[in-house]
Amino acid sequence: TIDKKTENFVSSVFSDINDGKKKEISVLIIEDDKGFNKILGDFAQSKNFKVHQAYTGNQGFEMAKNIKPDAILLDINLPDVS
């Protein structure tokens, strides 16, 4: 179940997209398997997402702080942060 704060945030993002306030949605992919990272990135680009890719947990966390993507696809078994 989704809490109210998360529901409101997601709703506001989609509202901004529908109102034309946000032109592109960015996604950060944090995945150490370079082949799978590429597959995810290619798929996201084909759906018109702006894609950022990291190959380590530490690199991904730094990118997340700086880029502030709309979404993150995160491998939960990254060797450098597990």
PDB file of C-alpha atoms in Angstrom, residues 11-43:
ATOM      1  CA  SER A  11       0.157  12.572  -8.685  1.00  0.00           C
ATOM      2  CA  SER A  12       1.944  15.947  -8.880  1.00  0.00           C
ATOM      3  CA  VAL A  13       4.607  14.569 -11.263  1.00  0.00           C
ATOM      4  CA  PHE A  14       1.956  13.229 -13.636  1.00  0.00           C
ATOM      5  CA  SER A  15       0.003  16.466 -13.330  1.00  0.00           C
ATOM      6  CA  ASP A  16       3.097  18.482 -14.312  1.00  0.00           C
ATOM      7  CA  ILE A  17       3.663  16.198 -17.299  1.00  0.00           C
ATOM      8  CA  ASN A  18       0.056  16.491 -18.447  1.00  0.00           C
ATOM      9  CA  ASP A  19       0.112  20.282 -17.998  1.00  0.00           C
ATOM     10  CA  GLY A  20       3.265  20.549 -20.107  1.00  0.00           C
ATOM     11  CA  LYS A  21       5.333  21.891 -17.193  1.00  0.00           C
ATOM     12  CA  LYS A  22       7.728  18.948 -17.341  1.00  0.00           C
ATOM     13  CA  LYS A  23       8.877  18.026 -20.826  1.00  0.00           C
ATOM     14  CA  GLU A  24      10.957  14.962 -20.063  1.00  0.00           C
ATOM     15  CA  ILE A  25      11.141  12.384 -17.328  1.00  0.00           C
ATOM     16  CA  SER A  26      14.588  11.356 -16.158  1.00  0.00           C
ATOM     17  CA  VAL A  27      15.501   7.923 -14.873  1.00  0.00           C
ATOM     18  CA  LEU A  28      18.709   6.836 -13.176  1.00  0.00           C
ATOM     19  CA  ILE A  29      19.664   3.197 -13.675  1.00  0.00           C
ATOM     20  CA  ILE A  30      22.032   1.825 -11.014  1.00  0.00           C
ATOM     21  CA  GLU A  31      23.085  -1.643 -12.157  1.00  0.00           C
ATOM     22  CA  ASP A  32      26.547  -3.231 -12.087  1.00  0.00           C
ATOM     23  CA  ASP A  33      25.794  -5.703 -14.905  1.00  0.00           C
ATOM     24  CA  LYS A  34      26.758  -3.515 -17.865  1.00  0.00           C
ATOM     25  CA  GLY A  35      24.801  -5.601 -20.378  1.00  0.00           C
ATOM     26  CA  PHE A  36      21.589  -5.451 -18.351  1.00  0.00           C
ATOM     27  CA  ASN A  37      22.172  -1.763 -17.612  1.00  0.00           C
ATOM     28  CA  LYS A  38      22.381  -1.149 -21.369  1.00  0.00           C
ATOM     29  CA  ILE A  39      19.183  -3.118 -22.033  1.00  0.00           C
ATOM     30  CA  LEU A  40      17.299  -1.105 -19.402  1.00  0.00           C
ATOM     31  CA  GLY A  41      18.742   2.149 -20.745  1.00  0.00           C
ATOM     32  CA  ASP A  42      17.867   1.346 -24.349  1.00  0.00           C
ATOM     33  CA  PHE A  43      14.319   0.436 -23.357  1.00  0.00           C
TER      34      PHE A  43
END
